[in-house]
Coordinates of C-alpha atoms in Angstrom, one line a residue:
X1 CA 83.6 -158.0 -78.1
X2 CA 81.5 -157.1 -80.7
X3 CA 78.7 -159.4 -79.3
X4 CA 79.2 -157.8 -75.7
X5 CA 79.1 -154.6 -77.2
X6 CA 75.6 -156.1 -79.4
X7 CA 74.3 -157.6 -75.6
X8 CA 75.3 -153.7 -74.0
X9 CA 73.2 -152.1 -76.4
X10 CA 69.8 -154.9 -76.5
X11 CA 70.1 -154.3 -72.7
X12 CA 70.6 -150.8 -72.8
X13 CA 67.4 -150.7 -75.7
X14 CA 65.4 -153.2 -73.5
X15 CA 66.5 -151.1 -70.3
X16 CA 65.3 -147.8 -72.4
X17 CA 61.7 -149.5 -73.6
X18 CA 61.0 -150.5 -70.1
X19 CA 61.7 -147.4 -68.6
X20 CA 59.9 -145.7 -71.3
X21 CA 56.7 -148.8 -70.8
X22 CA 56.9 -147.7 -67.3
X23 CA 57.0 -144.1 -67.5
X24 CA 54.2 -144.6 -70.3
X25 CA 52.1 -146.6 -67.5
X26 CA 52.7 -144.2 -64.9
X27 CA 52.2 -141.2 -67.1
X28 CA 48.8 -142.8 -67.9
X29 CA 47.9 -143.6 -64.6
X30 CA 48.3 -140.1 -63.5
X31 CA 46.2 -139.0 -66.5
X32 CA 43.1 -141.8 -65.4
X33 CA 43.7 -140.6 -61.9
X34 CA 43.9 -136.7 -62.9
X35 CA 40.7 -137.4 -65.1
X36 CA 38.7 -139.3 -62.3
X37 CA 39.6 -136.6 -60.0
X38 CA 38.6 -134.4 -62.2
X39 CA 35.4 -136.0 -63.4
X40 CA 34.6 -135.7 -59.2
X41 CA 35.3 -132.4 -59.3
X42 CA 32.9 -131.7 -62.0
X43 CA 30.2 -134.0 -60.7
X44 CA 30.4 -132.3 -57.4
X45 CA 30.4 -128.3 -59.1
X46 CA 27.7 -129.4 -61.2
X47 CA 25.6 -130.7 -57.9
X48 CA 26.5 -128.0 -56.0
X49 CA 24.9 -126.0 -59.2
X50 CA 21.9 -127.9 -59.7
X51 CA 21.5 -127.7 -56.0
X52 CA 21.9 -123.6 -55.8
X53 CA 19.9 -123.1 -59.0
X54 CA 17.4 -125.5 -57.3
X55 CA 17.4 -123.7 -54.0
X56 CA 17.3 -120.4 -55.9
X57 CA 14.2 -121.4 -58.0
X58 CA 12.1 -122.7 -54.9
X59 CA 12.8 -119.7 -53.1
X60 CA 11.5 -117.9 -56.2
X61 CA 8.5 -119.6 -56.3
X62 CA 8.0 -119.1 -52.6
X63 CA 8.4 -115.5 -53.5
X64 CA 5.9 -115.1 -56.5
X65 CA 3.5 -117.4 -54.2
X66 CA 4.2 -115.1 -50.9
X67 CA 3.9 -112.0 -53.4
X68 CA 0.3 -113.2 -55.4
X69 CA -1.0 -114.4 -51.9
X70 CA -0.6 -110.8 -50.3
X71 CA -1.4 -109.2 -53.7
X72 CA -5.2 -110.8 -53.6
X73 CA -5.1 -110.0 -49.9
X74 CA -4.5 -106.8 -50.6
X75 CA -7.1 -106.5 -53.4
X76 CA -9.8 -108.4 -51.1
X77 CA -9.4 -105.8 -48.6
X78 CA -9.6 -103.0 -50.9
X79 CA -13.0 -104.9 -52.6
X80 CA -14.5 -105.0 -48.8
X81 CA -13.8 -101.5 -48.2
X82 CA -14.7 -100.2 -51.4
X83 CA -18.6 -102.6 -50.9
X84 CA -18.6 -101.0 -46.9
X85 CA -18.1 -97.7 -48.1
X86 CA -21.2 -98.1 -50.7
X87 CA -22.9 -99.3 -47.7
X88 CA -22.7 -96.5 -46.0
X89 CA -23.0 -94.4 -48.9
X90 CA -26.8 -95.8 -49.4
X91 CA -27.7 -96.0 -45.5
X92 CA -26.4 -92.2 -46.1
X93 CA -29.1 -91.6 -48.8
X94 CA -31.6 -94.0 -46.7
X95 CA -31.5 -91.8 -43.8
X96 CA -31.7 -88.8 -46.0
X97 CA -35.3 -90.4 -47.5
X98 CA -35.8 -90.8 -43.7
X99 CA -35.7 -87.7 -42.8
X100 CA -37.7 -85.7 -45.5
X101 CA -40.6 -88.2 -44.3
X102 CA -40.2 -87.7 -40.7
X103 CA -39.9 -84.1 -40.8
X104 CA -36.5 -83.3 -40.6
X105 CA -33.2 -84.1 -39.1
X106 CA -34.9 -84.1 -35.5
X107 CA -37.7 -86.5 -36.2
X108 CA -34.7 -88.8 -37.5
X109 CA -33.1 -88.4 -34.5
X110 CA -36.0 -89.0 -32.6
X111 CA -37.3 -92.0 -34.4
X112 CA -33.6 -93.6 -34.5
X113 CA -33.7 -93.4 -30.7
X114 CA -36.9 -95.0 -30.3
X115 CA -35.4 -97.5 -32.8
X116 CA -32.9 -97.9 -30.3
X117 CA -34.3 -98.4 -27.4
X118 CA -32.0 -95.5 -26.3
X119 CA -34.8 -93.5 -23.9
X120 CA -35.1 -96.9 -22.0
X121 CA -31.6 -96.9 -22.0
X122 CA -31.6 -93.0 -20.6
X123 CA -33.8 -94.3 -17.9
X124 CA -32.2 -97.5 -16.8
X125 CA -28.4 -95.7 -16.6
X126 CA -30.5 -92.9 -14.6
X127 CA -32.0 -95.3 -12.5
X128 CA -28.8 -97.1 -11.9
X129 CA -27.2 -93.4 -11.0
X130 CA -29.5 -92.5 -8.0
X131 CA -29.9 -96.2 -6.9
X132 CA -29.1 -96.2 -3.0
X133 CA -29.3 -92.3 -2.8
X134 CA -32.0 -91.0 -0.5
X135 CA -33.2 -88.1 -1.9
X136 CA -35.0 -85.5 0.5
X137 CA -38.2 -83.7 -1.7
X138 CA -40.0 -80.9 -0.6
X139 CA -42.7 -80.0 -2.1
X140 CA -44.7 -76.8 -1.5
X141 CA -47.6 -74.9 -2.8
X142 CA -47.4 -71.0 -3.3
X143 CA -50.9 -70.0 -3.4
X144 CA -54.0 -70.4 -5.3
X145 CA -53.9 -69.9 -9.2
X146 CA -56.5 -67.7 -9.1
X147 CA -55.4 -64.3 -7.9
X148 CA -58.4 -62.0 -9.3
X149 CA -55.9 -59.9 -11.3
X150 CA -53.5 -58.9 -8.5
X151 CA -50.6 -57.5 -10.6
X152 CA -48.2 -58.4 -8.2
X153 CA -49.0 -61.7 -7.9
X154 CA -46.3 -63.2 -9.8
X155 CA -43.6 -60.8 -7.5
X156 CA -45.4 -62.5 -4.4
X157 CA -45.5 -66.0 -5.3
X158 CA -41.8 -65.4 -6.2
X159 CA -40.7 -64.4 -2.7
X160 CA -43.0 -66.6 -1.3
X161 CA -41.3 -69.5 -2.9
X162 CA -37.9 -68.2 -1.6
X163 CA -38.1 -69.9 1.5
X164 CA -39.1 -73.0 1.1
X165 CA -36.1 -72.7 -1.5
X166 CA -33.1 -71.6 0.7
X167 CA -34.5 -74.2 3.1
X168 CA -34.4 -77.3 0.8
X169 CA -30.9 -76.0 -1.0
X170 CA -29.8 -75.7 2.8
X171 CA -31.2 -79.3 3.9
X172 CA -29.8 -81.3 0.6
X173 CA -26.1 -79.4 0.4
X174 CA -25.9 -77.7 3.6
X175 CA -24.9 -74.3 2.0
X176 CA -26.9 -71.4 3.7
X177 CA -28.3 -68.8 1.7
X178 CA -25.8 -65.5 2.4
X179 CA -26.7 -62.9 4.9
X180 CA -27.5 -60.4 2.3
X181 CA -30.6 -62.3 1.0
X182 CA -31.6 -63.8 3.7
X183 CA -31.9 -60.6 5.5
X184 CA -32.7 -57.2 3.7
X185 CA -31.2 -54.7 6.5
X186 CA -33.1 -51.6 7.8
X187 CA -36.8 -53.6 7.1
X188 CA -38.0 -55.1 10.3
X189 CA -40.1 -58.2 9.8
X190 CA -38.4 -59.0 6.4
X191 CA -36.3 -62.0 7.4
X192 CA -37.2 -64.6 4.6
X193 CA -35.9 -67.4 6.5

């Protein structure tokens, strides 16, 4: 009995040691696969990292580049408006120079136009605005320039010019001269038409 009782407990010992070999395995099985899992884990949070801090710092750069680009835009304009403006600032004082030699602000005027070509211009756009009219002219002579000192030759030539006047006003519009000055009533003889 006492070798039964020996055999119980070397299989009970043996049984013990390979439950506790296998527990041990397994136990360190779960640790390799808990500690690959968890190397994954880190490998993929630390990609994920690189790859936000990577994203984050192009998109800064693209900001900075965006923000210098627009910045020397900015000052380029400002440089071309500033050179403009001191353009104009010395054509200002050129003209000024201008006209104290041409007598003035009118003979500026007049020579800039001639500069211009603008009294051709004048011409050709008043050309081009009675092109195709047919214009009736009358023309008509009041008397001889001489009048020997006649004092109211200038009261004559006036009403004698009223006529021919009313008459052309009435041929080019067709508006009649009203009865009033066409006819001076209680004169006989004084009908100016």
């Amino acid at each position: 009995r006492a070798t039964d009782l020996v055999h119980a407990k070397i299989e009970r010992e043996s049984a013990q040691q390979k439950a506790d070999a296998k527990f041990y395995g397994d136990s360190k099985s779960a640790d390799a696969f808990f500690y690959a899992e968890k190397q994954k884990a880190e490998a993929s949070y630390l990609a994920k990292v690189k790859g936000a801090d990577a994203l984050i710092y192009q998109q800064r750069q693209e900001a900075e580049a965006n923000f210098y680009r627009a910045t020397k835009e900015a000052e380029a304009a400002f440089v071309a408006k500033q050179k403009e403006a001191n353009g104009i600032a010395e054509m200002a004082k050129a003209y000024e120079h201008m006209s104290s030699v041409l007598g003035g602000p009118q003979g500026l005027l007049q020579y800039m136009m001639l500069q211009n070509n603008t009294y051709e211009k004048l011409a050709k756009a008043n050309a081009e605005a009675i092109r195709g009219l047919q214009p009736k002219i009358t023309v008509w002579n009041t008397g001889e320039k001489a009048d020997g000192g006649d004092p109211m030759a200038p009261v004559r030539n006036l009403m004698q010019s009223l006529p021919p006047l009313l008459s052309t006003i009435n041929e080019h519009t067709g508006i009649a001269p009203p009865g009033w000055l066409a006819k001076m009533d209680g004169v006989e003889g004084t009908e100016l038409m």
